[in-house]
């Protein structure tokens, strides 16, 4: 039924008249509704002081203020002090608490209450007793959904009938099925009904009640034992449970309650409407029906109410009529909307606006967002500008560095001390805290380099074999470290198999392991670490009375879910900027406010999906639904539009290349203002400033540095010139001289990593080794195959090559099972290679494999060096083959001189023939080529031969001589900025291409 009043949204002619501070019910006189632009704390503190002044000094009366979140408590105390100063009276003593907090602390019951951890564990235990009921559902995930459902059923005092058929029929009616039922509905009803009654039976059998039932009992007991000396003031609530509503009404009837809320009920609202004022008729439906109110008289309030009016005139007509009544926009200079091109620009815009407001002297700035990814980026930008941000939302305990260290340790043990996990753990401050830090880390870094060189990826025994490559003192330190790691892992090693154990056994083993690792001590000294320790202790306490057994995987799931469900909020560090979410905003007021991330995904966003019942059925059953969440968020959003004199709304139009839809509430606001005043409330000044380099945020220590740079170049000191130039180094020089300077001359190329999984280059190295053993022979491997391949010996050649291949890949398969994919790929290539080799053998004979070649006859002190994969002879000349298992330069790149590897190899091979290495052959190199080794086809790639090869070799000879001479004489080495080269360059952090100011007239050398 619609709740209708005499309110007329167009009645704005009385804008100069003051708005009534409180709208009070004619009977009871305990509910006060104030408009959105006013601060509830002003009326609240005024009422408190009036009450305190009327009390006898000897009175034992107490004043209790109930608010939804204690985040607002400091501001309330400050407002009370200021109000007392204005009224020239003493500051009254008050207690501030949440409703549940006060009830829990001041009302006691006889029943034992099961903890949240124990309740969830009990439900999982119940779920495991019904394997046929669950099907493939994960009991831990299902338990979380069931706990949420059971809590709502309990708190809303909705009991399920004992009879399953009766419950199924009720569900069918809610789904609109009439007398018909669905198989899926029957299963849903059976799961909920069976587990609800089973869970409550288990609670009764164990003589405990759940926390929600205990809260309802305490509310009821509190009303049964009224304390007339207490006066309650309740503010900031937009919804109440039925039992909480009864508690408020009872106290209101006894004149012990003052309830202050905010909104405007002068609109037609029908049940189910998505409207920011929809919560209030549902909050006190009978009480609100007794109100008679005038229209809101503030222009901005009237403007926003008109924007979001559900019924009446269409949007365009509303906008035109509103602008005729109020020609000047009430939103101008109050509301701004910044539309960023992407996430980074949005974060930078928020950071810049905060700095602007701080520079204007604003001391209470809010950033309201549901987008935690955006919040993290904004936090980083503000910290870069040395701006302290108070994060009221916190984050999941599982994402803290303390919990991450715990997770790393367990993963390290589970994955046989895999090197990436191990070294991430060893560099954490949460292990071995008693070791002297600097020498400890030095040993860890040195050991990491040794493992990289040995390419060993896991296993303590294999790591120990590498200690022979370290100096005595370092070897001893690392040996001691590995022993301590093994000692700490011992309690866990026997438990991580597939067997089931008592949860106490698993927890005890984990805590003993952490103690041996020194992690318990380190966690205790850290705020988040303490929270992790508390979680482990609560998990221990939850096991009382449980008989279930767990595998290691189930135990890890239990631990992970507990850490993920716990929110960690650090102690506020002070500061002028506060970050919060919509649910924390009811009593907040700011000097300036940013509503960030106003896109459809986050505002209104979506509620948490429940596997039980759709939204309409949840509404019919009296449970909260996604629609209720939308209404709540809409109310918070609308209220915050007037929570500060200036409000900036930010959104982005694109994310990761995909279009982002704005929040419909923001779109409606923009459209209305455009239709009324020809303006979309765009934050033009902010957008303009964001494009100026002088406004870019820098850390205070960086203020003297320019924010943009020209393309870098350098002049080479001859002493830095490498003594040996390989084909790949020469290619780097051709691609980008600055990259060559940084990587080859300064030797800043990053250290190679251990091959945890084979990359294409690693695969290529294995293939090179296999073919070397097949054609030339390698000690310790099968082979070589002695004869030229023919149709008659093809099968024997294939068998030999496969044996060599399996031997070469053997250690890789020990390190990682996935390496079988690479072996399988190569085995599929063998037939193609043998067919190609059989044809090749009709003209060419393999004479050498993996030949190290060097030439010293170009520039004194600089050698050309490389390894030739294979040299063939046709009796009169030589051919060079370079195996390629990955990308192969195209023929046009070789012909244009962009790819220099083939002619470079020709230069090296020429040195072999002129120095007598192949004295029985002509010194003529007639052909150099790439051989593509693909599973689908083996074939020649780019080729240089005959006169073209000779011409290229001569040109390259002259070019190498010239360029090496220039480098020795201090040649200028600029950064080209070529997109292809830059995309593969590891020196991007040094040249900082993104910060270049490119001068089109500049010479690039």
CSV table of N, CA and C in Angstrom, one decimal, residues 148-254:
chain,number,residue,atom,x,y,z
A,148,UNK,N,24.7,-17.8,6.9
A,148,UNK,CA,24.1,-16.5,6.6
A,148,UNK,C,22.6,-16.7,6.6
A,149,UNK,N,22.1,-17.7,6.0
A,149,UNK,CA,20.7,-18.0,5.9
A,149,UNK,C,20.1,-18.3,7.3
A,150,UNK,N,20.7,-19.1,8.1
A,150,UNK,CA,20.2,-19.5,9.4
A,150,UNK,C,20.2,-18.3,10.3
A,151,UNK,N,21.2,-17.4,10.2
A,151,UNK,CA,21.3,-16.2,11.0
A,151,UNK,C,20.1,-15.3,10.7
A,152,UNK,N,19.8,-15.2,9.4
A,152,UNK,CA,18.7,-14.3,9.1
A,152,UNK,C,17.4,-14.9,9.5
A,153,UNK,N,17.2,-16.2,9.3
A,153,UNK,CA,16.0,-16.8,9.8
A,153,UNK,C,15.8,-16.6,11.3
A,154,UNK,N,16.9,-16.7,12.1
A,154,UNK,CA,16.8,-16.6,13.5
A,154,UNK,C,16.5,-15.2,13.9
A,155,UNK,N,17.3,-14.2,13.4
A,155,UNK,CA,17.2,-12.8,13.8
A,155,UNK,C,15.8,-12.2,13.4
A,156,UNK,N,15.2,-12.7,12.2
A,156,UNK,CA,13.9,-12.2,11.8
A,156,UNK,C,12.8,-13.1,12.4
A,157,UNK,N,13.2,-14.0,13.3
A,157,UNK,CA,12.2,-14.8,14.0
A,157,UNK,C,11.3,-15.6,13.1
A,158,UNK,N,12.0,-16.2,12.1
A,158,UNK,CA,11.2,-17.0,11.1
A,158,UNK,C,11.6,-18.5,11.3
A,159,UNK,N,10.7,-19.3,11.9
A,159,UNK,CA,11.0,-20.7,12.1
A,159,UNK,C,10.5,-21.5,11.0
A,160,UNK,N,11.1,-22.6,10.7
A,160,UNK,CA,10.7,-23.5,9.6
A,160,UNK,C,9.7,-24.5,10.2
A,161,UNK,N,8.7,-24.9,9.5
A,161,UNK,CA,7.7,-25.9,10.0
A,161,UNK,C,8.5,-27.3,10.1
A,162,UNK,N,8.0,-28.1,11.0
A,162,UNK,CA,8.6,-29.4,11.2
A,162,UNK,C,8.4,-30.3,9.9
A,163,UNK,N,7.3,-30.1,9.2
A,163,UNK,CA,6.9,-30.9,8.1
A,163,UNK,C,7.6,-30.4,6.8
A,164,UNK,N,8.4,-31.3,6.2
A,164,UNK,CA,9.1,-30.9,5.0
A,164,UNK,C,8.1,-30.5,3.8
A,165,UNK,N,7.0,-31.3,3.7
A,165,UNK,CA,6.1,-31.0,2.6
A,165,UNK,C,5.4,-29.7,2.8
A,166,UNK,N,5.1,-29.4,4.0
A,166,UNK,CA,4.5,-28.1,4.3
A,166,UNK,C,5.4,-26.9,3.9
A,167,UNK,N,6.7,-27.1,4.2
A,167,UNK,CA,7.7,-26.1,3.9
A,167,UNK,C,7.9,-26.0,2.4
A,168,UNK,N,7.9,-27.2,1.7
A,168,UNK,CA,8.0,-27.2,0.2
A,168,UNK,C,6.8,-26.5,-0.4
A,169,UNK,N,5.6,-26.7,0.1
A,169,UNK,CA,4.4,-26.0,-0.5
A,169,UNK,C,4.5,-24.5,-0.3
A,170,UNK,N,5.0,-24.1,0.9
A,170,UNK,CA,5.2,-22.6,1.2
A,170,UNK,C,6.2,-22.0,0.2
A,171,UNK,N,7.3,-22.8,-0.1
A,171,UNK,CA,8.3,-22.3,-1.0
A,171,UNK,C,7.7,-22.2,-2.4
A,172,UNK,N,6.9,-23.2,-2.8
A,172,UNK,CA,6.3,-23.2,-4.1
A,172,UNK,C,5.4,-22.0,-4.3
A,173,UNK,N,4.6,-21.7,-3.3
A,173,UNK,CA,3.8,-20.5,-3.3
A,173,UNK,C,4.6,-19.2,-3.5
A,174,UNK,N,5.7,-19.2,-2.8
A,174,UNK,CA,6.6,-18.0,-2.9
A,174,UNK,C,7.2,-17.9,-4.3
A,175,UNK,N,7.5,-19.1,-4.9
A,175,UNK,CA,8.0,-19.1,-6.3
A,175,UNK,C,6.9,-18.9,-7.3
A,176,UNK,N,5.7,-18.8,-6.9
A,176,UNK,CA,4.6,-18.6,-7.8
A,176,UNK,C,4.2,-19.9,-8.6
A,177,UNK,N,4.5,-21.1,-8.0
A,177,UNK,CA,4.3,-22.3,-8.8
A,177,UNK,C,2.9,-22.9,-8.5
A,178,UNK,N,2.1,-22.4,-7.6
A,178,UNK,CA,0.8,-22.9,-7.3
A,178,UNK,C,1.0,-24.3,-6.7
A,179,UNK,N,0.2,-25.3,-7.3
A,179,UNK,CA,0.3,-26.6,-6.8
A,179,UNK,C,1.4,-27.4,-7.4
A,180,UNK,N,2.1,-26.8,-8.4
A,180,UNK,CA,3.2,-27.5,-9.1
A,180,UNK,C,4.5,-27.4,-8.3
A,181,UNK,N,5.4,-28.3,-8.4
A,181,UNK,CA,6.7,-28.2,-7.8
A,181,UNK,C,7.8,-28.6,-8.8
A,182,UNK,N,9.0,-28.2,-8.6
A,182,UNK,CA,10.1,-28.5,-9.4
A,182,UNK,C,11.1,-29.3,-8.7
A,183,UNK,N,11.8,-30.2,-9.4
A,183,UNK,CA,12.8,-31.1,-8.8
A,183,UNK,C,13.9,-30.3,-8.1
A,184,UNK,N,14.3,-29.2,-8.7
A,184,UNK,CA,15.3,-28.4,-8.1
A,184,UNK,C,14.8,-27.7,-6.8
A,185,UNK,N,13.5,-27.3,-6.8
A,185,UNK,CA,12.9,-26.7,-5.6
A,185,UNK,C,12.9,-27.7,-4.5
A,186,UNK,N,12.5,-29.0,-4.8
A,186,UNK,CA,12.4,-30.0,-3.8
A,186,UNK,C,13.8,-30.2,-3.1
A,187,UNK,N,14.9,-30.2,-3.9
A,187,UNK,CA,16.2,-30.4,-3.4
A,187,UNK,C,16.6,-29.3,-2.5
A,188,UNK,N,16.3,-28.0,-3.0
A,188,UNK,CA,16.6,-26.8,-2.2
A,188,UNK,C,15.9,-26.9,-0.8
A,189,UNK,N,14.6,-27.2,-0.9
A,189,UNK,CA,13.8,-27.2,0.3
A,189,UNK,C,14.3,-28.3,1.3
A,190,UNK,N,14.7,-29.5,0.7
A,190,UNK,CA,15.1,-30.6,1.6
A,190,UNK,C,16.4,-30.2,2.2
A,191,UNK,N,17.4,-29.6,1.5
A,191,UNK,CA,18.7,-29.2,2.1
A,191,UNK,C,18.5,-28.3,3.2
A,192,UNK,N,17.7,-27.2,3.0
A,192,UNK,CA,17.5,-26.2,4.0
A,192,UNK,C,16.8,-26.7,5.2
A,193,UNK,N,15.7,-27.4,4.9
A,193,UNK,CA,14.8,-28.0,6.0
A,193,UNK,C,15.6,-29.0,6.8
A,194,UNK,N,16.2,-29.9,6.2
A,194,UNK,CA,16.9,-31.0,6.9
A,194,UNK,C,18.1,-30.4,7.8
A,195,UNK,N,18.8,-29.5,7.2
A,195,UNK,CA,20.0,-29.0,7.9
A,195,UNK,C,19.6,-28.0,9.0
A,196,UNK,N,18.5,-27.2,8.8
A,196,UNK,CA,18.1,-26.3,9.8
A,196,UNK,C,17.7,-27.1,11.0
A,197,UNK,N,16.8,-28.1,10.9
A,197,UNK,CA,16.4,-28.9,12.0
A,197,UNK,C,17.5,-29.7,12.6
A,198,UNK,N,18.3,-30.3,11.7
A,198,UNK,CA,19.5,-31.1,12.2
A,198,UNK,C,20.4,-30.2,13.0
A,199,UNK,N,20.7,-29.0,12.6
A,199,UNK,CA,21.6,-28.1,13.3
A,199,UNK,C,21.1,-27.8,14.6
A,200,UNK,N,19.8,-27.4,14.7
A,200,UNK,CA,19.2,-27.0,15.9
A,200,UNK,C,19.1,-28.2,16.9
A,201,UNK,N,18.8,-29.4,16.4
A,201,UNK,CA,18.8,-30.6,17.2
A,201,UNK,C,20.2,-30.8,17.9
A,202,UNK,N,21.3,-30.6,17.0
A,202,UNK,CA,22.6,-30.8,17.6
A,202,UNK,C,22.9,-29.7,18.6
A,203,UNK,N,22.5,-28.5,18.4
A,203,UNK,CA,22.6,-27.4,19.4
A,203,UNK,C,22.0,-27.8,20.7
A,204,UNK,N,20.7,-28.3,20.6
A,204,UNK,CA,20.0,-28.7,21.8
A,204,UNK,C,20.7,-29.9,22.5
A,205,UNK,N,21.1,-30.9,21.7
A,205,UNK,CA,21.8,-32.1,22.3
A,205,UNK,C,23.1,-31.7,23.0
A,206,UNK,N,23.8,-30.6,22.6
A,206,UNK,CA,25.0,-30.2,23.2
A,206,UNK,C,24.8,-29.1,24.3
A,207,UNK,N,23.5,-28.7,24.4
A,207,UNK,CA,23.2,-27.8,25.5
A,207,UNK,C,23.7,-26.4,25.3
A,208,UNK,N,23.7,-26.0,24.0
A,208,UNK,CA,24.2,-24.6,23.6
A,208,UNK,C,23.2,-23.9,22.7
A,209,UNK,N,23.3,-22.6,22.6
A,209,UNK,CA,22.5,-21.9,21.6
A,209,UNK,C,23.4,-21.1,20.7
A,210,UNK,N,23.0,-20.7,19.6
A,210,UNK,CA,23.8,-19.9,18.7
A,210,UNK,C,23.8,-18.5,19.1
A,211,UNK,N,24.7,-17.7,18.6
A,211,UNK,CA,24.9,-16.3,19.0
A,211,UNK,C,23.7,-15.4,18.7
A,212,UNK,N,23.0,-15.7,17.6
A,212,UNK,CA,21.8,-14.9,17.2
A,212,UNK,C,20.7,-15.1,18.1
A,213,UNK,N,20.4,-16.4,18.4
A,213,UNK,CA,19.4,-16.7,19.4
A,213,UNK,C,19.7,-16.1,20.8
A,214,UNK,N,20.9,-16.1,21.2
A,214,UNK,CA,21.3,-15.5,22.4
A,214,UNK,C,21.0,-14.0,22.4
A,215,UNK,N,21.3,-13.3,21.3
A,215,UNK,CA,21.0,-11.9,21.2
A,215,UNK,C,19.5,-11.6,21.4
A,216,UNK,N,18.7,-12.4,20.7
A,216,UNK,CA,17.2,-12.2,20.8
A,216,UNK,C,16.8,-12.4,22.3
A,217,UNK,N,17.3,-13.4,22.9
A,217,UNK,CA,16.9,-13.7,24.3
A,217,UNK,C,17.3,-12.5,25.2
A,218,UNK,N,18.5,-11.9,25.0
A,218,UNK,CA,19.0,-10.8,25.8
A,218,UNK,C,18.1,-9.6,25.5
A,219,UNK,N,17.7,-9.3,24.3
A,219,UNK,CA,16.8,-8.2,24.0
A,219,UNK,C,15.5,-8.4,24.8
A,220,UNK,N,15.0,-9.6,24.7
A,220,UNK,CA,13.7,-9.8,25.4
A,220,UNK,C,13.9,-9.7,26.9
A,221,UNK,N,15.0,-10.2,27.5
A,221,UNK,CA,15.2,-10.0,28.9
A,221,UNK,C,15.4,-8.6,29.3
A,222,UNK,N,16.1,-7.8,28.5
A,222,UNK,CA,16.3,-6.4,28.7
A,222,UNK,C,15.0,-5.7,28.9
A,223,UNK,N,14.0,-6.0,28.1
A,223,UNK,CA,12.7,-5.4,28.2
A,223,UNK,C,11.9,-5.9,29.4
A,224,UNK,N,12.2,-7.1,29.8
A,224,UNK,CA,11.5,-7.6,31.0
A,224,UNK,C,12.1,-7.1,32.3
A,225,UNK,N,13.3,-6.5,32.2
A,225,UNK,CA,13.9,-5.9,33.4
A,225,UNK,C,14.2,-4.4,33.1
A,226,UNK,N,13.2,-3.6,32.9
A,226,UNK,CA,13.5,-2.2,32.5
A,226,UNK,C,14.2,-1.4,33.6
A,227,UNK,N,15.1,-0.6,33.2
A,227,UNK,CA,15.8,0.3,34.2
A,227,UNK,C,15.4,1.7,33.9
A,228,UNK,N,14.6,2.2,34.8
A,228,UNK,CA,14.0,3.6,34.6
A,228,UNK,C,15.0,4.7,34.7
A,229,UNK,N,16.2,4.4,35.2
A,229,UNK,CA,17.2,5.5,35.3
A,229,UNK,C,18.1,5.7,34.1
A,230,UNK,N,17.8,4.9,33.0
A,230,UNK,CA,18.5,5.0,31.8
A,230,UNK,C,17.7,5.7,30.7
A,231,UNK,N,18.3,6.7,30.1
A,231,UNK,CA,17.7,7.4,28.9
A,231,UNK,C,18.6,7.0,27.7
A,232,UNK,N,17.9,6.5,26.7
A,232,UNK,CA,18.6,6.0,25.5
A,232,UNK,C,18.4,7.1,24.3
A,233,UNK,N,19.4,7.3,23.6
A,233,UNK,CA,19.4,8.1,22.4
A,233,UNK,C,19.9,7.3,21.2
A,234,UNK,N,19.1,7.0,20.2
A,234,UNK,CA,19.4,6.2,19.1
A,234,UNK,C,19.5,7.0,17.9
A,235,UNK,N,20.6,6.9,17.1
A,235,UNK,CA,20.8,7.7,15.9
A,235,UNK,C,21.5,6.9,14.9
A,236,UNK,N,21.2,7.2,13.6
A,236,UNK,CA,21.9,6.6,12.5
A,236,UNK,C,21.4,5.3,11.9
A,237,UNK,N,20.3,4.8,12.5
A,237,UNK,CA,19.7,3.5,12.0
A,237,UNK,C,18.8,3.8,10.8
A,238,UNK,N,18.8,2.9,9.8
A,238,UNK,CA,17.9,3.0,8.7
A,238,UNK,C,17.1,1.6,8.6
A,239,UNK,N,17.5,0.7,9.5
A,239,UNK,CA,16.7,-0.6,9.5
A,239,UNK,C,16.9,-1.2,10.9
A,240,UNK,N,15.9,-1.9,11.3
A,240,UNK,CA,15.9,-2.6,12.6
A,240,UNK,C,15.3,-4.0,12.5
A,241,UNK,N,15.8,-5.0,13.3
A,241,UNK,CA,15.2,-6.3,13.3
A,241,UNK,C,13.9,-6.2,14.1
A,242,UNK,N,13.0,-7.1,13.8
A,242,UNK,CA,11.7,-7.0,14.6
A,242,UNK,C,11.9,-6.9,16.1
A,243,UNK,N,12.8,-7.7,16.7
A,243,UNK,CA,13.0,-7.6,18.1
A,243,UNK,C,13.6,-6.3,18.5
A,244,UNK,N,14.5,-5.7,17.7
A,244,UNK,CA,15.0,-4.4,18.0
A,244,UNK,C,14.0,-3.3,17.9
A,245,UNK,N,13.1,-3.5,16.9
A,245,UNK,CA,12.0,-2.5,16.8
A,245,UNK,C,11.1,-2.6,18.0
A,246,UNK,N,10.8,-3.8,18.5
A,246,UNK,CA,10.0,-3.9,19.7
A,246,UNK,C,10.7,-3.3,20.9
A,247,UNK,N,12.0,-3.5,21.0
A,247,UNK,CA,12.7,-2.9,22.1
A,247,UNK,C,12.7,-1.4,22.1
A,248,UNK,N,12.8,-0.8,20.9
A,248,UNK,CA,12.7,0.7,20.8
A,248,UNK,C,11.3,1.2,21.1
A,249,UNK,N,10.3,0.5,20.6
A,249,UNK,CA,8.9,0.9,20.9
A,249,UNK,C,8.6,0.9,22.4
A,250,UNK,N,9.0,-0.2,23.0
A,250,UNK,CA,8.7,-0.3,24.4
A,250,UNK,C,9.4,0.8,25.2
A,251,UNK,N,10.6,1.1,24.9
A,251,UNK,CA,11.3,2.2,25.6
A,251,UNK,C,10.7,3.5,25.3
A,252,UNK,N,10.3,3.7,24.0
A,252,UNK,CA,9.6,4.9,23.6
A,252,UNK,C,8.3,5.2,24.4
A,253,UNK,N,7.6,4.1,24.6
A,253,UNK,CA,6.3,4.3,25.4
A,253,UNK,C,6.6,4.7,26.8
A,254,UNK,N,7.7,4.3,27.3
A,254,UNK,CA,8.1,4.7,28.7
A,254,UNK,C,8.9,5.9,28.8
